[in-house]
Amino acid sequence: MGCAWASGASAAPLERFERLVMPGKLTQGHAKLEKDCNNCHKSFEKGAQNKLCADCHKEAGKDVREQTGFHGKVQDVKTLLCSACHPDHRGREENIMPMDVDNFDHDKSDFPLRGTHERVVCNECHKAGQLYRKAQSVCGECHKNDDAHNGRLGKDCAQCHTQLVWGMSRYDHEKTKFPLKNTHRSVACAACHVNQRYKNTPKGCVTCHFSNDIHEEKNGTKCQECHTENGWALVKFDHDKDTKYLLEGRHATVECQSCHKGDVYKKINNHKSCNICHKLEDAHNALFGEKCEACHVPKSWSRPVFNHTTKTKYPLQGKHRDVACNICHRGDVYAKLEKTCIGCHRKDDAHLNQEGEKCDKCHDESGWDNKVIFDHGLTRFPLLGAHTTITCEDCHFSTAFKSTEFKCGACHEADDAKSHKKRLGQNCGLCHASANWKAWLFNHDKQTEYPLTGKHKGLNCHSCHKEPVKDKIKLGKACIICHESDDIHHGSFGHNCERCHNTESFKQVQLQHR
């Protein structure tokens, strides 16, 4: 029977058994749970009781988990059973939530009592019929009637007031966007916060010090640029440190109003442009632009200085040193100019632009008509052998140098006509060398795909190369091309003569069956 109850086979006998062993009735608040012990107990797991309690008493359970509130700060809260303080099964009338109000340690709550709060009676904060945990902890909720600011400063009274004495206030102005420094510390709050206006209080000096402005607003409203909080009469301003425009030379003695016509602190557009103040002194009539500082210095307007070598990417060398600025700079002297020679010397180009625009390949800045320097070895036709001794005009018949043909036949056509008559093409370099036109060498075995053997050796080139060619030489390899007249078979044996004949002698026959 006992095994059946333990396994849950019969719920009714188990319920009757549990009632028999129940130590007593539950309190009135738990009476509805009495029918099923599993509401608060778990078989063979005593420690599970706390979780079941927390499932019903959610706020207390949350305090325990987060270690806040009274239940979260009880000593040994993680191991202590709820039933240790709240014992049940003692009858319907039993109070299982005993509260010793007079001896309660408020430090174990989320609101420890300090200062005058220690003398306040409990029911002033804990209203009748209300859970203790529901008491207000925000100052403004309890001290609404004490708020002289009528809620304009919010409910967080602790920013200024302490629990020692309500009328004793303190406020850390350093934590605001306007920390009080020097003489501002001794100013009464009402002097700036009129009618207890704390939010959106103006921070500009002129708001409070309008009557102290001896400049009558001519210098603008940024008083802090010259004055400090140490004293209104103490003036400080360093134009070199406090602005991006250093006062140098004669600028150091100029009156502020000479440049600052209106608001002395108003940003001057293009304040680094000399032309704003010195437009009437521009002897160039704006021809050289507005960057006067490139040539002039603050020490003296009439002493121009400019180093073209260090201040530009185009150092002046040779003849360029003596050229007047307006020869190249014909408009704005600072406008970007072409750095190519042709930009200025197009009219001097004897080649009529046929040799391109890179004049510096041959000419330099020492003089346009000086000795021309040119390395022919950097071209597609380096000068070698006998070519080094001839003059430029021997090959270049005009200043259009690039149009000159660099094939041998272009210059040696007359020499070719005397010997080959174009039958060996125009690539003369295959046989001839630039050192000597008459010293020639050609290896037919290595330089072609038709090695000369037997009687073919020593034949005159023109014996096979009979017709003029334009480009690459192309001749057939078949014997019949040259020996058709020697074919006594009249073609009956085909064109593969090498099957019976060899190059040693046409009459030597050696039949090769294949």
Coordinates of C-alpha atoms in Angstrom, one line a residue, residues 105-497:
D105 CA 16.8 47.9 11.3
H106 CA 16.1 50.3 8.5
D107 CA 19.6 49.9 7.2
K108 CA 18.6 46.5 5.9
S109 CA 16.1 48.2 3.5
D110 CA 16.8 50.2 0.4
F111 CA 16.3 53.5 2.3
P112 CA 18.5 53.7 5.3
L113 CA 17.4 56.5 7.7
R114 CA 19.8 59.4 8.1
G115 CA 19.7 62.8 9.8
T116 CA 16.2 64.0 10.7
H117 CA 14.7 60.8 9.1
E118 CA 15.8 58.9 12.1
R119 CA 13.3 60.8 14.3
V120 CA 10.3 60.5 11.9
V121 CA 7.6 58.1 13.1
C122 CA 6.9 55.1 10.8
N123 CA 3.3 56.0 9.8
E124 CA 4.4 59.3 8.3
C125 CA 6.0 57.4 5.4
H126 CA 4.3 53.9 5.7
K127 CA 0.6 54.6 5.4
A128 CA -2.0 52.3 7.0
G129 CA -3.2 49.4 4.8
Q130 CA -0.2 49.8 2.5
L131 CA 2.7 47.4 2.2
Y132 CA 5.9 48.6 3.8
R133 CA 7.8 48.2 0.5
K134 CA 5.4 50.6 -1.2
A135 CA 6.5 53.6 0.8
Q136 CA 7.9 56.5 -1.4
S137 CA 11.6 56.9 -1.6
V138 CA 11.6 60.1 -3.8
C139 CA 12.1 63.3 -1.8
G140 CA 9.6 65.2 -3.8
E141 CA 6.7 62.8 -3.0
C142 CA 7.0 63.4 0.8
H143 CA 8.3 67.0 0.8
K144 CA 5.9 68.4 -1.8
N145 CA 4.6 71.0 0.6
D146 CA 8.2 71.9 1.6
D147 CA 9.2 72.6 -2.0
A148 CA 9.8 76.3 -2.3
H149 CA 10.5 75.8 -6.0
N150 CA 7.0 74.6 -6.8
G151 CA 8.4 71.6 -8.6
R152 CA 10.4 73.6 -11.1
L153 CA 13.6 71.8 -10.1
G154 CA 12.1 68.3 -10.3
K155 CA 11.7 65.8 -7.5
D156 CA 15.4 64.9 -6.9
C157 CA 15.8 67.3 -3.9
A158 CA 19.0 65.5 -2.8
Q159 CA 20.8 67.5 -5.4
C160 CA 20.8 70.4 -3.1
H161 CA 19.3 69.3 0.3
T162 CA 20.6 66.8 2.8
Q163 CA 18.8 64.6 5.4
L164 CA 20.4 66.6 8.2
V165 CA 18.4 69.8 7.9
W166 CA 15.9 70.6 5.1
G167 CA 16.7 74.3 5.1
M168 CA 20.4 73.6 4.8
S169 CA 21.1 73.3 1.0
R170 CA 24.2 72.6 -1.0
Y171 CA 24.7 72.4 -4.8
D172 CA 27.7 71.5 -6.8
H173 CA 27.7 74.0 -9.7
E174 CA 30.9 72.4 -11.1
K175 CA 28.8 69.5 -12.4
T176 CA 26.8 71.9 -14.6
K177 CA 27.7 73.3 -18.0
F178 CA 28.6 76.6 -16.3
P179 CA 31.1 75.9 -13.4
L180 CA 31.5 78.9 -11.1
K181 CA 35.0 80.3 -10.9
N182 CA 36.6 83.2 -9.1
T183 CA 34.3 86.1 -8.5
H184 CA 31.3 84.1 -9.8
R185 CA 31.5 81.9 -6.7
S186 CA 30.4 84.8 -4.4
V187 CA 27.4 85.8 -6.5
A188 CA 24.0 85.1 -5.0
C189 CA 22.0 82.5 -6.9
A190 CA 19.1 84.9 -7.5
A191 CA 21.5 87.3 -9.3
C192 CA 21.6 84.9 -12.3
H193 CA 18.5 82.7 -11.6
V194 CA 15.8 85.4 -11.5
N195 CA 12.5 84.2 -10.1
Q196 CA 14.2 80.8 -9.5
R197 CA 14.6 80.2 -13.1
Y198 CA 17.2 77.4 -13.3
K199 CA 16.7 75.7 -16.6
N200 CA 17.9 77.3 -19.8
T201 CA 19.7 80.1 -18.0
P202 CA 21.7 82.1 -20.5
K203 CA 25.5 81.6 -20.3
G204 CA 26.6 84.6 -22.3
C205 CA 28.5 87.3 -20.4
V206 CA 26.5 90.1 -22.0
T207 CA 23.3 88.7 -20.4
C208 CA 24.4 89.7 -17.0
H209 CA 27.1 92.3 -17.8
F210 CA 25.2 94.4 -20.4
S211 CA 25.4 97.4 -18.3
N212 CA 29.2 97.0 -17.9
D213 CA 29.9 97.0 -21.6
I214 CA 31.8 100.3 -22.1
H215 CA 32.3 99.3 -25.8
E216 CA 28.5 99.9 -26.4
E217 CA 28.3 96.6 -28.3
K218 CA 30.9 97.7 -30.9
N219 CA 33.1 94.7 -30.0
G220 CA 30.4 92.1 -30.1
T221 CA 29.1 89.9 -27.3
K222 CA 32.0 87.5 -26.7
C223 CA 33.3 89.3 -23.7
Q224 CA 35.3 86.3 -22.5
E225 CA 37.8 86.8 -25.4
C226 CA 39.3 89.8 -23.4
H227 CA 37.8 89.6 -19.9
T228 CA 38.1 86.9 -17.3
E229 CA 36.2 85.8 -14.2
N230 CA 39.0 87.1 -12.0
G231 CA 37.6 90.6 -12.4
W232 CA 35.7 92.6 -15.1
A233 CA 38.4 95.3 -15.2
L234 CA 41.2 92.8 -15.9
V235 CA 41.6 92.5 -19.7
K236 CA 43.6 89.8 -21.5
F237 CA 43.9 89.0 -25.3
D238 CA 46.8 87.7 -27.2
H239 CA 46.1 87.9 -31.0
D240 CA 49.0 85.6 -31.8
K241 CA 47.8 82.8 -29.4
D242 CA 44.1 83.3 -29.5
T243 CA 43.6 83.6 -33.2
K244 CA 44.9 82.0 -36.4
Y245 CA 46.4 85.3 -37.6
L246 CA 49.7 86.4 -36.1
L247 CA 50.4 90.1 -35.9
E248 CA 53.9 90.5 -37.3
G249 CA 56.0 93.5 -38.4
R250 CA 53.9 96.7 -38.8
H251 CA 50.7 94.7 -38.2
A252 CA 51.6 94.6 -34.5
T253 CA 51.0 98.4 -34.2
V254 CA 47.8 98.7 -36.2
E255 CA 44.6 99.6 -34.3
C256 CA 42.0 96.9 -34.0
Q257 CA 39.4 98.9 -35.8
S258 CA 41.6 99.2 -38.9
C259 CA 40.8 95.6 -39.7
H260 CA 37.7 94.9 -37.5
K261 CA 35.3 97.5 -38.9
G262 CA 32.3 96.3 -37.0
D263 CA 32.1 93.4 -34.5
V264 CA 35.7 93.0 -33.3
Y265 CA 35.2 89.3 -32.8
K266 CA 33.2 88.6 -35.9
K267 CA 35.1 86.2 -38.2
I268 CA 36.8 88.1 -41.0
N269 CA 36.3 86.2 -44.3
N270 CA 39.6 85.4 -46.0
H271 CA 41.4 87.2 -43.1
K272 CA 44.8 86.1 -44.5
S273 CA 44.2 87.8 -47.8
C274 CA 46.3 91.0 -47.9
N275 CA 44.1 92.4 -50.6
I276 CA 41.3 93.1 -48.2
C277 CA 43.3 95.9 -46.5
H278 CA 45.9 96.7 -49.2
K279 CA 43.8 96.7 -52.4
L280 CA 44.5 100.4 -53.0
E281 CA 48.2 99.8 -52.6
D282 CA 48.3 97.1 -55.3
A283 CA 50.7 98.5 -57.9
H284 CA 50.0 95.5 -60.1
N285 CA 46.3 96.4 -60.5
A286 CA 45.2 92.9 -59.5
L287 CA 47.2 91.4 -62.4
F288 CA 49.1 89.2 -60.0
G289 CA 46.1 88.0 -58.0
E290 CA 45.5 88.5 -54.3
K291 CA 48.2 86.4 -52.6
C292 CA 50.4 89.4 -51.9
E293 CA 52.2 87.6 -49.0
A294 CA 54.1 85.5 -51.5
C295 CA 56.2 88.5 -52.5
H296 CA 55.6 91.0 -49.7
V297 CA 56.2 90.8 -46.0
P298 CA 54.6 92.6 -43.0
K299 CA 57.8 94.4 -42.2
S300 CA 57.7 96.5 -45.3
W301 CA 55.2 96.6 -48.2
S302 CA 57.7 98.1 -50.6
R303 CA 60.4 95.3 -50.1
P304 CA 59.2 92.3 -52.2
V305 CA 60.8 88.9 -51.7
F306 CA 60.2 85.8 -53.7
N307 CA 62.3 82.7 -54.3
H308 CA 61.0 80.9 -57.3
T309 CA 63.3 77.9 -56.6
T310 CA 62.2 77.2 -53.0
K311 CA 58.5 78.3 -53.2
T312 CA 57.5 76.7 -56.5
K313 CA 58.1 73.4 -58.2
Y314 CA 59.7 75.2 -61.2
P315 CA 63.2 76.5 -60.3
L316 CA 64.4 79.2 -62.7
Q317 CA 67.7 78.3 -64.3
G318 CA 69.9 79.5 -67.2
K319 CA 68.2 82.1 -69.3
H320 CA 65.0 81.8 -67.3
R321 CA 66.5 83.8 -64.5
D322 CA 66.5 87.0 -66.5
V323 CA 62.9 86.7 -67.8
A324 CA 60.4 89.2 -66.3
C325 CA 57.5 87.6 -64.4
N326 CA 54.8 88.9 -66.7
I327 CA 56.5 87.1 -69.7
C328 CA 55.2 83.8 -68.3
H329 CA 52.5 85.0 -65.9
R330 CA 50.3 87.0 -68.1
G331 CA 47.2 86.9 -65.9
D332 CA 47.0 85.9 -62.3
V333 CA 50.6 85.3 -61.2
Y334 CA 49.4 82.4 -59.0
A335 CA 47.3 80.7 -61.6
K336 CA 48.6 77.3 -62.5
L337 CA 50.9 77.4 -65.6
E338 CA 52.2 74.8 -68.0
K339 CA 55.6 73.6 -67.1
T340 CA 56.4 72.3 -70.6
C341 CA 58.8 74.2 -72.8
I342 CA 56.2 74.3 -75.6
G343 CA 53.9 76.4 -73.3
C344 CA 56.1 79.4 -73.9
H345 CA 58.2 78.4 -76.9
R346 CA 55.7 77.2 -79.4
K347 CA 56.6 79.9 -81.8
D348 CA 60.3 79.0 -81.4
D349 CA 59.7 75.3 -82.4
A350 CA 61.6 74.9 -85.6
H351 CA 60.2 71.3 -85.9
L352 CA 56.7 72.7 -86.3
N353 CA 55.5 70.2 -83.5
Q354 CA 56.6 67.3 -85.6
E355 CA 59.0 66.2 -82.9
G356 CA 56.5 66.5 -80.1
E357 CA 56.4 68.9 -77.2
K358 CA 59.3 67.6 -75.0
C359 CA 61.9 70.1 -76.1
D360 CA 64.1 69.4 -73.1
K361 CA 65.2 66.1 -74.7
C362 CA 67.5 68.1 -76.9
H363 CA 67.5 71.7 -75.6
D364 CA 68.3 73.1 -72.2
E365 CA 67.8 76.4 -70.4
S366 CA 71.3 77.7 -71.1
G367 CA 70.1 78.9 -74.5
W368 CA 67.6 77.9 -77.2
D369 CA 70.3 78.0 -79.9
N370 CA 73.1 76.5 -77.9
K371 CA 74.7 73.1 -78.7
V372 CA 71.9 70.5 -79.0
I373 CA 72.3 67.5 -76.8
F374 CA 70.7 64.3 -78.0
D375 CA 71.5 60.6 -77.3
H376 CA 70.5 58.7 -80.4
G377 CA 71.1 55.5 -78.5
L378 CA 67.8 56.1 -76.7
T379 CA 65.9 55.8 -80.0
R380 CA 64.8 52.8 -82.0
F381 CA 67.8 53.3 -84.2
P382 CA 71.0 53.6 -82.1
L383 CA 74.0 54.8 -84.2
L384 CA 76.7 52.2 -84.5
G385 CA 79.8 51.7 -86.7
A386 CA 79.9 53.9 -89.7
H387 CA 76.6 55.5 -88.7
T388 CA 78.4 57.4 -85.9
T389 CA 80.5 59.4 -88.4
I390 CA 77.7 60.8 -90.5
T391 CA 75.9 64.1 -90.0
C392 CA 72.2 64.3 -88.9
E393 CA 71.3 65.8 -92.3
D394 CA 72.6 62.7 -94.1
C395 CA 69.5 60.8 -92.8
H396 CA 67.2 63.6 -91.7
F397 CA 66.4 65.7 -94.7
S398 CA 64.0 67.9 -92.7
T399 CA 63.3 68.9 -89.1
A400 CA 60.6 66.3 -89.0
F401 CA 63.0 63.8 -87.5
K402 CA 60.5 61.2 -86.4
S403 CA 59.2 60.7 -90.0
T404 CA 62.6 59.4 -91.0
E405 CA 62.6 55.7 -92.1
F406 CA 65.0 53.6 -90.0
K407 CA 65.0 50.6 -92.4
C408 CA 68.3 50.1 -94.2
G409 CA 66.7 50.3 -97.6
A410 CA 65.5 53.8 -97.0
C411 CA 69.1 55.2 -97.2
H412 CA 70.8 52.4 -99.1
E413 CA 68.4 51.9 -101.9
A414 CA 71.1 52.9 -104.4
D415 CA 73.5 50.4 -103.0
D416 CA 70.9 47.7 -103.2
A417 CA 70.0 48.5 -106.8
K418 CA 73.7 47.9 -107.8
S419 CA 73.8 44.4 -106.4
H420 CA 70.5 42.7 -105.2
K421 CA 67.9 44.8 -106.9
K422 CA 65.5 44.1 -104.0
R423 CA 65.7 40.4 -104.5
L424 CA 66.9 39.8 -100.9
G425 CA 64.4 42.2 -99.3
Q426 CA 65.1 45.4 -97.3
N427 CA 66.4 43.8 -94.2
C428 CA 70.0 44.5 -95.1
G429 CA 71.1 43.9 -91.5
L430 CA 70.8 40.1 -92.0
C431 CA 74.0 40.2 -94.0
H432 CA 75.6 43.6 -93.7
A433 CA 76.9 45.3 -90.5
S434 CA 76.9 49.0 -89.8
A435 CA 80.7 49.0 -89.3
N436 CA 81.3 48.4 -93.1
W437 CA 78.7 48.0 -95.8
K438 CA 81.0 45.8 -97.9
A439 CA 81.9 43.4 -95.1
W440 CA 79.0 41.0 -95.0
L441 CA 78.2 37.6 -93.5
F442 CA 75.3 35.3 -93.7
N443 CA 75.0 31.7 -92.5
H444 CA 72.3 30.1 -94.6
D445 CA 72.4 26.9 -92.5
K446 CA 71.7 28.6 -89.2
Q447 CA 69.7 31.6 -90.2
T448 CA 67.2 29.8 -92.4
E449 CA 65.3 26.5 -92.4
Y450 CA 67.1 25.3 -95.6
P451 CA 70.7 24.4 -95.0
L452 CA 72.9 24.4 -98.1
T453 CA 74.6 21.1 -98.8
G454 CA 76.5 19.5 -101.7
K455 CA 76.4 21.6 -104.9
H456 CA 74.2 24.1 -103.3
K457 CA 77.2 25.4 -101.4
G458 CA 78.9 28.3 -103.1
L459 CA 76.0 29.2 -105.4
N460 CA 75.3 32.8 -106.0
C461 CA 72.4 34.0 -103.9
H462 CA 70.6 35.3 -107.0
S463 CA 70.6 31.7 -108.4
C464 CA 67.6 31.0 -106.2
H465 CA 66.5 34.5 -105.2
K466 CA 65.5 35.8 -108.6
E467 CA 62.5 38.0 -108.0
P468 CA 62.3 41.2 -105.9
V469 CA 60.5 40.9 -102.6
K470 CA 58.8 43.6 -100.5
D471 CA 59.0 42.2 -97.0
K472 CA 59.9 38.7 -95.7
I473 CA 61.7 36.4 -98.1
K474 CA 59.5 33.3 -98.8
L475 CA 60.9 30.6 -101.1
G476 CA 59.7 27.0 -101.6
K477 CA 62.0 24.1 -100.6
A478 CA 60.9 21.6 -103.4
C479 CA 63.7 20.7 -105.9
I480 CA 61.4 21.1 -108.8
I481 CA 61.2 24.8 -108.3
C482 CA 64.7 25.2 -109.5
H483 CA 65.3 22.0 -111.4
E484 CA 62.1 21.6 -113.5
S485 CA 64.2 21.9 -116.7
D486 CA 66.5 19.2 -115.5
D487 CA 63.7 16.7 -115.0
I488 CA 64.2 14.1 -117.7
H489 CA 61.2 12.2 -116.4
H490 CA 58.9 15.1 -117.3
G491 CA 57.1 14.8 -114.0
S492 CA 56.2 11.2 -114.4
F493 CA 58.0 10.4 -111.1
G494 CA 56.5 13.2 -109.2
H495 CA 58.2 16.2 -107.6
N496 CA 60.0 14.5 -104.7
C497 CA 63.4 14.4 -106.6

